[in-house]
PDB file of N, CA, C and O in Angstrom:
ATOM      1  N   LEU K   1       0.805  -1.199   0.000  1.00  0.00           N
ATOM      2  CA  LEU K   1       0.000   0.000   0.000  1.00  0.00           C
ATOM      3  C   LEU K   1       0.849   1.265   0.000  1.00  0.00           C
ATOM      4  O   LEU K   1       0.469   2.254  -0.603  1.00  0.00           O
ATOM      5  N   LEU K   2       1.976   1.223   0.694  1.00  0.00           N
ATOM      6  CA  LEU K   2       2.815   2.415   0.764  1.00  0.00           C
ATOM      7  C   LEU K   2       3.453   2.755  -0.579  1.00  0.00           C
ATOM      8  O   LEU K   2       3.749   3.911  -0.857  1.00  0.00           O
ATOM      9  N   SER K   3       3.662   1.746  -1.397  1.00  0.00           N
ATOM     10  CA  SER K   3       4.284   1.968  -2.705  1.00  0.00           C
ATOM     11  C   SER K   3       3.273   2.271  -3.795  1.00  0.00           C
ATOM     12  O   SER K   3       3.631   2.367  -4.959  1.00  0.00           O
ATOM     13  N   GLY K   4       2.031   2.422  -3.440  1.00  0.00           N
ATOM     14  CA  GLY K   4       0.976   2.694  -4.409  1.00  0.00           C
ATOM     15  C   GLY K   4       0.122   1.454  -4.615  1.00  0.00           C
ATOM     16  O   GLY K   4       0.614   0.334  -4.548  1.00  0.00           O
ATOM     17  N   TYR K   5      -1.144   1.667  -4.858  1.00  0.00           N
ATOM     18  CA  TYR K   5      -2.078   0.551  -5.008  1.00  0.00           C
ATOM     19  C   TYR K   5      -3.178   0.959  -5.968  1.00  0.00           C
ATOM     20  O   TYR K   5      -3.801   2.001  -5.778  1.00  0.00           O
ATOM     21  N   ARG K   6      -3.347   0.147  -7.005  1.00  0.00           N
ATOM     22  CA  ARG K   6      -4.404   0.371  -8.000  1.00  0.00           C
ATOM     23  C   ARG K   6      -4.433   1.810  -8.524  1.00  0.00           C
ATOM     24  O   ARG K   6      -5.465   2.479  -8.505  1.00  0.00           O
ATOM     25  N   GLY K   7      -3.269   2.274  -8.913  1.00  0.00           N
ATOM     26  CA  GLY K   7      -3.189   3.595  -9.527  1.00  0.00           C
ATOM     27  C   GLY K   7      -2.927   4.741  -8.578  1.00  0.00           C
ATOM     28  O   GLY K   7      -2.707   5.863  -9.024  1.00  0.00           O
ATOM     29  N   SER K   8      -2.945   4.492  -7.274  1.00  0.00           N
ATOM     30  CA  SER K   8      -2.654   5.585  -6.338  1.00  0.00           C
ATOM     31  C   SER K   8      -1.148   5.803  -6.266  1.00  0.00           C
ATOM     32  O   SER K   8      -0.352   4.917  -6.576  1.00  0.00           O
ATOM     33  N   ARG K   9      -0.747   6.987  -5.866  1.00  0.00           N
ATOM     34  CA  ARG K   9       0.672   7.319  -5.787  1.00  0.00           C
ATOM     35  C   ARG K   9       1.303   6.743  -4.529  1.00  0.00           C
ATOM     36  O   ARG K   9       0.639   6.545  -3.519  1.00  0.00           O
ATOM     37  N   ALA K  10       2.603   6.504  -4.604  1.00  0.00           N
ATOM     38  CA  ALA K  10       3.353   6.034  -3.439  1.00  0.00           C
ATOM     39  C   ALA K  10       3.470   7.163  -2.416  1.00  0.00           C
ATOM     40  O   ALA K  10       3.441   8.349  -2.768  1.00  0.00           O
ATOM     41  N   VAL K  11       3.590   6.788  -1.163  1.00  0.00           N
ATOM     42  CA  VAL K  11       3.734   7.799  -0.116  1.00  0.00           C
ATOM     43  C   VAL K  11       5.148   8.372  -0.138  1.00  0.00           C
ATOM     44  O   VAL K  11       6.062   7.811  -0.741  1.00  0.00           O
ATOM     45  N   ASP K  12       5.325   9.474   0.541  1.00  0.00           N
ATOM     46  CA  ASP K  12       6.613  10.149   0.655  1.00  0.00           C
ATOM     47  C   ASP K  12       7.453   9.417   1.709  1.00  0.00           C
ATOM     48  O   ASP K  12       7.306   9.643   2.909  1.00  0.00           O
ATOM     49  N   PHE K  13       8.319   8.511   1.249  1.00  0.00           N
ATOM     50  CA  PHE K  13       9.120   7.720   2.179  1.00  0.00           C
ATOM     51  C   PHE K  13      10.101   8.576   2.964  1.00  0.00           C
ATOM     52  O   PHE K  13      10.425   8.258   4.105  1.00  0.00           O
ATOM     53  N   THR K  14      10.551   9.667   2.389  1.00  0.00           N
ATOM     54  CA  THR K  14      11.461  10.565   3.108  1.00  0.00           C
ATOM     55  C   THR K  14      10.763  11.165   4.326  1.00  0.00           C
ATOM     56  O   THR K  14      11.358  11.281   5.401  1.00  0.00           O
ATOM     57  N   ALA K  15       9.502  11.528   4.185  1.00  0.00           N
ATOM     58  CA  ALA K  15       8.739  12.072   5.309  1.00  0.00           C
ATOM     59  C   ALA K  15       8.537  11.016   6.397  1.00  0.00           C
ATOM     60  O   ALA K  15       8.639  11.326   7.592  1.00  0.00           O
ATOM     61  N   LEU K  16       8.272   9.773   6.014  1.00  0.00           N
ATOM     62  CA  LEU K  16       8.129   8.695   6.998  1.00  0.00           C
ATOM     63  C   LEU K  16       9.447   8.447   7.722  1.00  0.00           C
ATOM     64  O   LEU K  16       9.468   8.270   8.951  1.00  0.00           O
ATOM     65  N   GLU K  17      10.545   8.450   6.987  1.00  0.00           N
ATOM     66  CA  GLU K  17      11.857   8.271   7.604  1.00  0.00           C
ATOM     67  C   GLU K  17      12.153   9.392   8.588  1.00  0.00           C
ATOM     68  O   GLU K  17      12.752   9.164   9.646  1.00  0.00           O
ATOM     69  N   ASP K  18      11.731  10.609   8.270  1.00  0.00           N
ATOM     70  CA  ASP K  18      11.943  11.748   9.154  1.00  0.00           C
ATOM     71  C   ASP K  18      11.182  11.561  10.467  1.00  0.00           C
ATOM     72  O   ASP K  18      11.720  11.829  11.545  1.00  0.00           O
ATOM     73  N   ILE K  19       9.949  11.082  10.395  1.00  0.00           N
ATOM     74  CA  ILE K  19       9.157  10.854  11.613  1.00  0.00           C
ATOM     75  C   ILE K  19       9.811   9.778  12.474  1.00  0.00           C
ATOM     76  O   ILE K  19       9.937   9.930  13.691  1.00  0.00           O
ATOM     77  N   VAL K  20      10.255   8.685  11.858  1.00  0.00           N
ATOM     78  CA  VAL K  20      10.920   7.617  12.608  1.00  0.00           C
ATOM     79  C   VAL K  20      12.196   8.143  13.262  1.00  0.00           C
ATOM     80  O   VAL K  20      12.479   7.844  14.433  1.00  0.00           O
ATOM     81  N   ALA K  21      12.963   8.938  12.553  1.00  0.00           N
ATOM     82  CA  ALA K  21      14.196   9.505  13.104  1.00  0.00           C
ATOM     83  C   ALA K  21      13.902  10.448  14.266  1.00  0.00           C
ATOM     84  O   ALA K  21      14.629  10.447  15.271  1.00  0.00           O
ATOM     85  N   ARG K  22      12.831  11.228  14.164  1.00  0.00           N
ATOM     86  CA  ARG K  22      12.469  12.146  15.256  1.00  0.00           C
ATOM     87  C   ARG K  22      12.021  11.389  16.502  1.00  0.00           C
ATOM     88  O   ARG K  22      12.350  11.773  17.626  1.00  0.00           O
ATOM     89  N   VAL K  23      11.269  10.303  16.319  1.00  0.00           N
ATOM     90  CA  VAL K  23      10.850   9.483  17.461  1.00  0.00           C
ATOM     91  C   VAL K  23      12.066   8.831  18.107  1.00  0.00           C
ATOM     92  O   VAL K  23      12.176   8.778  19.337  1.00  0.00           O
ATOM     93  N   ALA K  24      13.001   8.342  17.303  1.00  0.00           N
ATOM     94  CA  ALA K  24      14.220   7.741  17.838  1.00  0.00           C
ATOM     95  C   ALA K  24      15.034   8.771  18.616  1.00  0.00           C
ATOM     96  O   ALA K  24      15.573   8.464  19.698  1.00  0.00           O
ATOM     97  N   ALA K  25      15.128   9.987  18.096  1.00  0.00           N
ATOM     98  CA  ALA K  25      15.865  11.044  18.796  1.00  0.00           C
ATOM     99  C   ALA K  25      15.185  11.399  20.115  1.00  0.00           C
ATOM    100  O   ALA K  25      15.863  11.628  21.131  1.00  0.00           O
ATOM    101  N   LEU K  26      13.854  11.428  20.127  1.00  0.00           N
ATOM    102  CA  LEU K  26      13.114  11.701  21.360  1.00  0.00           C
ATOM    103  C   LEU K  26      13.404  10.622  22.402  1.00  0.00           C
ATOM    104  O   LEU K  26      13.668  10.925  23.564  1.00  0.00           O
ATOM    105  N   ALA K  27      13.376   9.359  21.987  1.00  0.00           N
ATOM    106  CA  ALA K  27      13.652   8.256  22.903  1.00  0.00           C
ATOM    107  C   ALA K  27      15.072   8.334  23.451  1.00  0.00           C
ATOM    108  O   ALA K  27      15.318   8.010  24.616  1.00  0.00           O
ATOM    109  N   ASP K  28      15.991   8.777  22.636  1.00  0.00           N
ATOM    110  CA  ASP K  28      17.387   8.876  23.054  1.00  0.00           C
ATOM    111  C   ASP K  28      17.631  10.088  23.947  1.00  0.00           C
ATOM    112  O   ASP K  28      18.392  10.018  24.905  1.00  0.00           O
ATOM    113  N   ASP K  29      16.982  11.200  23.653  1.00  0.00           N
ATOM    114  CA  ASP K  29      17.219  12.450  24.377  1.00  0.00           C
ATOM    115  C   ASP K  29      16.424  12.563  25.678  1.00  0.00           C
ATOM    116  O   ASP K  29      16.835  13.278  26.592  1.00  0.00           O
ATOM    117  N   VAL K  30      15.268  11.905  25.754  1.00  0.00           N
ATOM    118  CA  VAL K  30      14.385  12.041  26.918  1.00  0.00           C
ATOM    119  C   VAL K  30      14.099  10.641  27.481  1.00  0.00           C
ATOM    120  O   VAL K  30      13.101  10.014  27.127  1.00  0.00           O
ATOM    121  N   PRO K  31      14.964  10.128  28.345  1.00  0.00           N
ATOM    122  CA  PRO K  31      14.777   8.769  28.851  1.00  0.00           C
ATOM    123  C   PRO K  31      13.534   8.615  29.727  1.00  0.00           C
ATOM    124  O   PRO K  31      13.110   7.495  29.995  1.00  0.00           O
ATOM    125  N   GLU K  32      12.932   9.709  30.151  1.00  0.00           N
ATOM    126  CA  GLU K  32      11.716   9.633  30.966  1.00  0.00           C
ATOM    127  C   GLU K  32      10.488   9.205  30.161  1.00  0.00           C
ATOM    128  O   GLU K  32       9.466   8.860  30.738  1.00  0.00           O
ATOM    129  N   VAL K  33      10.560   9.242  28.842  1.00  0.00           N
ATOM    130  CA  VAL K  33       9.445   8.787  28.010  1.00  0.00           C
ATOM    131  C   VAL K  33       9.412   7.270  28.080  1.00  0.00           C
ATOM    132  O   VAL K  33      10.310   6.591  27.598  1.00  0.00           O
ATOM    133  N   SER K  34       8.358   6.734  28.704  1.00  0.00           N
ATOM    134  CA  SER K  34       8.262   5.284  28.857  1.00  0.00           C
ATOM    135  C   SER K  34       7.362   4.651  27.804  1.00  0.00           C
ATOM    136  O   SER K  34       7.456   3.453  27.553  1.00  0.00           O
ATOM    137  N   ARG K  35       6.483   5.447  27.194  1.00  0.00           N
ATOM    138  CA  ARG K  35       5.602   4.922  26.147  1.00  0.00           C
ATOM    139  C   ARG K  35       5.207   6.065  25.221  1.00  0.00           C
ATOM    140  O   ARG K  35       4.944   7.172  25.663  1.00  0.00           O
ATOM    141  N   LEU K  36       5.162   5.756  23.935  1.00  0.00           N
ATOM    142  CA  LEU K  36       4.757   6.735  22.929  1.00  0.00           C
ATOM    143  C   LEU K  36       3.849   6.044  21.930  1.00  0.00           C
ATOM    144  O   LEU K  36       4.188   4.996  21.390  1.00  0.00           O
ATOM    145  N   SER K  37       2.703   6.626  21.711  1.00  0.00           N
ATOM    146  CA  SER K  37       1.745   6.085  20.747  1.00  0.00           C
ATOM    147  C   SER K  37       1.380   7.191  19.766  1.00  0.00           C
ATOM    148  O   SER K  37       0.965   8.274  20.174  1.00  0.00           O
ATOM    149  N   LEU K  38       1.557   6.922  18.478  1.00  0.00           N
ATOM    150  CA  LEU K  38       1.183   7.879  17.440  1.00  0.00           C
ATOM    151  C   LEU K  38      -0.132   7.430  16.829  1.00  0.00           C
ATOM    152  O   LEU K  38      -0.194   6.407  16.167  1.00  0.00           O
ATOM    153  N   ASP K  39      -1.188   8.165  17.084  1.00  0.00           N
ATOM    154  CA  ASP K  39      -2.537   7.843  16.590  1.00  0.00           C
ATOM    155  C   ASP K  39      -3.086   9.074  15.889  1.00  0.00           C
ATOM    156  O   ASP K  39      -3.470  10.021  16.551  1.00  0.00           O
ATOM    157  N   TYR K  40      -3.154   9.135  14.772  1.00  0.00           N
ATOM    158  CA  TYR K  40      -2.805   8.316  13.638  1.00  0.00           C
ATOM    159  C   TYR K  40      -1.714   8.989  12.840  1.00  0.00           C
ATOM    160  O   TYR K  40      -1.545  10.186  12.926  1.00  0.00           O
ATOM    161  N   LEU K  41      -1.011   8.199  12.041  1.00  0.00           N
ATOM    162  CA  LEU K  41       0.008   8.735  11.159  1.00  0.00           C
ATOM    163  C   LEU K  41      -0.579   8.721   9.753  1.00  0.00           C
ATOM    164  O   LEU K  41      -0.965   7.674   9.245  1.00  0.00           O
ATOM    165  N   ASN K  42      -0.698   9.880   9.153  1.00  0.00           N
ATOM    166  CA  ASN K  42      -1.278  10.027   7.826  1.00  0.00           C
ATOM    167  C   ASN K  42      -0.151  10.207   6.813  1.00  0.00           C
ATOM    168  O   ASN K  42       0.512  11.230   6.795  1.00  0.00           O
ATOM    169  N   ALA K  43       0.080   9.172   5.984  1.00  0.00           N
ATOM    170  CA  ALA K  43       1.139   9.220   4.976  1.00  0.00           C
ATOM    171  C   ALA K  43       0.518   9.494   3.612  1.00  0.00           C
ATOM    172  O   ALA K  43      -0.424   8.820   3.217  1.00  0.00           O
ATOM    173  N   ARG K  44       1.062  10.491   2.920  1.00  0.00           N
ATOM    174  CA  ARG K  44       0.557  10.879   1.599  1.00  0.00           C
ATOM    175  C   ARG K  44       1.734  10.962   0.630  1.00  0.00           C
ATOM    176  O   ARG K  44       2.883  10.853   1.031  1.00  0.00           O
ATOM    177  N   HIS K  45       1.432  11.217  -0.611  1.00  0.00           N
ATOM    178  CA  HIS K  45       2.496  11.344  -1.613  1.00  0.00           C
ATOM    179  C   HIS K  45       3.300  12.621  -1.418  1.00  0.00           C
ATOM    180  O   HIS K  45       4.443  12.717  -1.872  1.00  0.00           O
ATOM    181  N   ASP K  46       2.747  13.594  -0.715  1.00  0.00           N
ATOM    182  CA  ASP K  46       3.434  14.879  -0.539  1.00  0.00           C
ATOM    183  C   ASP K  46       3.833  15.155   0.907  1.00  0.00           C
ATOM    184  O   ASP K  46       4.069  16.292   1.289  1.00  0.00           O
ATOM    185  N   GLY K  47       3.911  14.115   1.731  1.00  0.00           N
ATOM    186  CA  GLY K  47       4.334  14.313   3.115  1.00  0.00           C
ATOM    187  C   GLY K  47       3.659  13.332   4.050  1.00  0.00           C
ATOM    188  O   GLY K  47       2.979  12.401   3.621  1.00  0.00           O
ATOM    189  N   ALA K  48       3.867  13.541   5.338  1.00  0.00           N
ATOM    190  CA  ALA K  48       3.261  12.702   6.366  1.00  0.00           C
ATOM    191  C   ALA K  48       2.988  13.553   7.593  1.00  0.00           C
ATOM    192  O   ALA K  48       3.746  14.479   7.899  1.00  0.00           O
ATOM    193  N   ASP K  49       1.895  13.250   8.279  1.00  0.00           N
ATOM    194  CA  ASP K  49       1.497  13.991   9.476  1.00  0.00           C
ATOM    195  C   ASP K  49       1.150  13.012  10.582  1.00  0.00           C
ATOM    196  O   ASP K  49       0.579  11.955  10.330  1.00  0.00           O
ATOM    197  N   VAL K  50       1.467  13.391  11.809  1.00  0.00           N
ATOM    198  CA  VAL K  50       0.975  12.670  12.974  1.00  0.00           C
ATOM    199  C   VAL K  50      -0.238  13.442  13.458  1.00  0.00           C
ATOM    200  O   VAL K  50      -0.141  14.615  13.816  1.00  0.00           O
ATOM    201  N   LEU K  51      -1.395  12.783  13.462  1.00  0.00           N
ATOM    202  CA  LEU K  51      -2.633  13.469  13.805  1.00  0.00           C
ATOM    203  C   LEU K  51      -2.892  13.498  15.304  1.00  0.00           C
ATOM    204  O   LEU K  51      -3.672  14.318  15.782  1.00  0.00           O
ATOM    205  N   GLY K  52      -2.251  12.623  16.039  1.00  0.00           N
ATOM    206  CA  GLY K  52      -2.397  12.609  17.489  1.00  0.00           C
ATOM    207  C   GLY K  52      -1.302  11.778  18.106  1.00  0.00           C
ATOM    208  O   GLY K  52      -0.788  10.851  17.490  1.00  0.00           O
ATOM    209  N   ALA K  53      -0.930  12.107  19.330  1.00  0.00           N
ATOM    210  CA  ALA K  53       0.119  11.350  20.015  1.00  0.00           C
ATOM    211  C   ALA K  53      -0.202  11.301  21.501  1.00  0.00           C
ATOM    212  O   ALA K  53      -0.774  12.243  22.063  1.00  0.00           O
ATOM    213  N   HIS K  54       0.145  10.184  22.120  1.00  0.00           N
ATOM    214  CA  HIS K  54       0.017  10.013  23.562  1.00  0.00           C
ATOM    215  C   HIS K  54       1.387   9.630  24.086  1.00  0.00           C
ATOM    216  O   HIS K  54       2.018   8.711  23.568  1.00  0.00           O
ATOM    217  N   ILE K  55       1.829  10.350  25.116  1.00  0.00           N
ATOM    218  CA  ILE K  55       3.142  10.083  25.700  1.00  0.00           C
ATOM    219  C   ILE K  55       2.970   9.803  27.181  1.00  0.00           C
ATOM    220  O   ILE K  55       2.279  10.541  27.889  1.00  0.00           O
ATOM    221  N   ARG K  56       3.587   8.731  27.647  1.00  0.00           N
ATOM    222  CA  ARG K  56       3.609   8.426  29.076  1.00  0.00           C
ATOM    223  C   ARG K  56       5.012   8.719  29.578  1.00  0.00           C
ATOM    224  O   ARG K  56       5.999   8.287  28.984  1.00  0.00           O
ATOM    225  N   VAL K  57       5.085   9.455  30.676  1.00  0.00           N
ATOM    226  CA  VAL K  57       6.362   9.843  31.262  1.00  0.00           C
ATOM    227  C   VAL K  57       6.491   9.162  32.621  1.00  0.00           C
ATOM    228  O   VAL K  57       5.538   9.129  33.400  1.00  0.00           O
ATOM    229  N   ALA K  58       7.639   8.613  32.884  1.00  0.00           N
ATOM    230  CA  ALA K  58       7.924   7.949  34.156  1.00  0.00           C
ATOM    231  C   ALA K  58       9.382   8.230  34.509  1.00  0.00           C
ATOM    232  O   ALA K  58      10.163   8.635  33.646  1.00  0.00           O
ATOM    233  N   PRO K  59       9.740   8.009  35.750  1.00  0.00           N
ATOM    234  CA  PRO K  59      11.157   8.190  36.103  1.00  0.00           C
ATOM    235  C   PRO K  59      12.036   7.327  35.206  1.00  0.00           C
ATOM    236  O   PRO K  59      11.692   6.184  34.894  1.00  0.00           O
ATOM    237  N   ALA K  60      13.146   7.876  34.813  1.00  0.00           N
ATOM    238  CA  ALA K  60      14.055   7.156  33.923  1.00  0.00           C
ATOM    239  C   ALA K  60      14.640   5.956  34.638  1.00  0.00           C
ATOM    240  O   ALA K  60      15.018   6.033  35.806  1.00  0.00           O
ATOM    241  N   ALA K  61      14.683   4.849  33.927  1.00  0.00           N
ATOM    242  CA  ALA K  61      15.304   3.648  34.481  1.00  0.00           C
ATOM    243  C   ALA K  61      16.803   3.868  34.571  1.00  0.00           C
ATOM    244  O   ALA K  61      17.408   4.481  33.696  1.00  0.00           O
ATOM    245  N   THR K  62      17.401   3.360  35.624  1.00  0.00           N
ATOM    246  CA  THR K  62      18.853   3.494  35.745  1.00  0.00           C
ATOM    247  C   THR K  62      19.513   2.528  34.778  1.00  0.00           C
ATOM    248  O   THR K  62      19.087   1.395  34.615  1.00  0.00           O
ATOM    249  N   SER K  63      20.537   3.004  34.136  1.00  0.00           N
ATOM    250  CA  SER K  63      21.235   2.214  33.137  1.00  0.00           C
ATOM    251  C   SER K  63      22.714   2.185  33.464  1.00  0.00           C
ATOM    252  O   SER K  63      23.294   3.199  33.852  1.00  0.00           O
ATOM    253  N   THR K  64      23.316   1.022  33.303  1.00  0.00           N
ATOM    254  CA  THR K  64      24.747   0.903  33.585  1.00  0.00           C
ATOM    255  C   THR K  64      25.595   1.082  32.337  1.00  0.00           C
ATOM    256  O   THR K  64      26.805   1.240  32.442  1.00  0.00           O
ATOM    257  N   ASP K  65      24.978   1.066  31.166  1.00  0.00           N
ATOM    258  CA  ASP K  65      25.763   1.234  29.939  1.00  0.00           C
ATOM    259  C   ASP K  65      25.987   2.716  29.669  1.00  0.00           C
ATOM    260  O   ASP K  65      25.228   3.567  30.093  1.00  0.00           O
ATOM    261  N   VAL K  66      27.038   3.018  28.963  1.00  0.00           N
ATOM    262  CA  VAL K  66      27.365   4.412  28.651  1.00  0.00           C
ATOM    263  C   VAL K  66      27.078   4.734  27.190  1.00  0.00           C
ATOM    264  O   VAL K  66      27.254   5.863  26.766  1.00  0.00           O
ATOM    265  N   GLY K  67      26.639   3.743  26.426  1.00  0.00           N
ATOM    266  CA  GLY K  67      26.361   3.949  25.022  1.00  0.00           C
ATOM    267  C   GLY K  67      24.942   4.428  24.796  1.00  0.00           C
ATOM    268  O   GLY K  67      24.210   4.772  25.726  1.00  0.00           O
ATOM    269  N   ARG K  68      24.555   4.448  23.538  1.00  0.00           N
ATOM    270  CA  ARG K  68      23.210   4.869  23.171  1.00  0.00           C
ATOM    271  C   ARG K  68      22.216   3.809  23.610  1.00  0.00           C
ATOM    272  O   ARG K  68      22.518   2.625  23.656  1.00  0.00           O
ATOM    273  N   ARG K  69      20.987   4.250  23.911  1.00  0.00           N
ATOM    274  CA  ARG K  69      19.926   3.314  24.256  1.00  0.00           C
ATOM    275  C   ARG K  69      19.498   2.540  23.011  1.00  0.00           C
ATOM    276  O   ARG K  69      19.587   3.046  21.911  1.00  0.00           O
ATOM    277  N   ALA K  70      19.026   1.331  23.186  1.00  0.00           N
ATOM    278  CA  ALA K  70      18.593   0.511  22.071  1.00  0.00           C
ATOM    279  C   ALA K  70      17.327  -0.253  22.448  1.00  0.00           C
ATOM    280  O   ALA K  70      17.131  -0.601  23.606  1.00  0.00           O
ATOM    281  N   LEU K  71      16.478  -0.464  21.471  1.00  0.00           N
ATOM    282  CA  LEU K  71      15.290  -1.271  21.701  1.00  0.00           C
ATOM    283  C   LEU K  71      15.685  -2.731  21.733  1.00  0.00           C
ATOM    284  O   LEU K  71      16.521  -3.182  20.961  1.00  0.00           O
ATOM    285  N   THR K  72      15.078  -3.501  22.631  1.00  0.00           N
ATOM    286  CA  THR K  72      15.388  -4.941  22.705  1.00  0.00           C
ATOM    287  C   THR K  72      14.138  -5.748  22.518  1.00  0.00           C
ATOM    288  O   THR K  72      13.068  -5.285  22.596  1.00  0.00           O
TER     289      THR K  72
END
């Protein structure tokens, strides 16, 4: 569907990549964010929008590593 379906245009993959990169940066920069839900993400041929978001904040978990955080 993202690449086009039955004559519709493909979505703007650069815009989707930008949203993913921004969410990753938020997770890395603000460790207090314990949950993030994007409801809804509207992807079009000329861009992408997040129409709503819910963020849960909690005390940051203590970490013994000094590197970047990673999803497991």
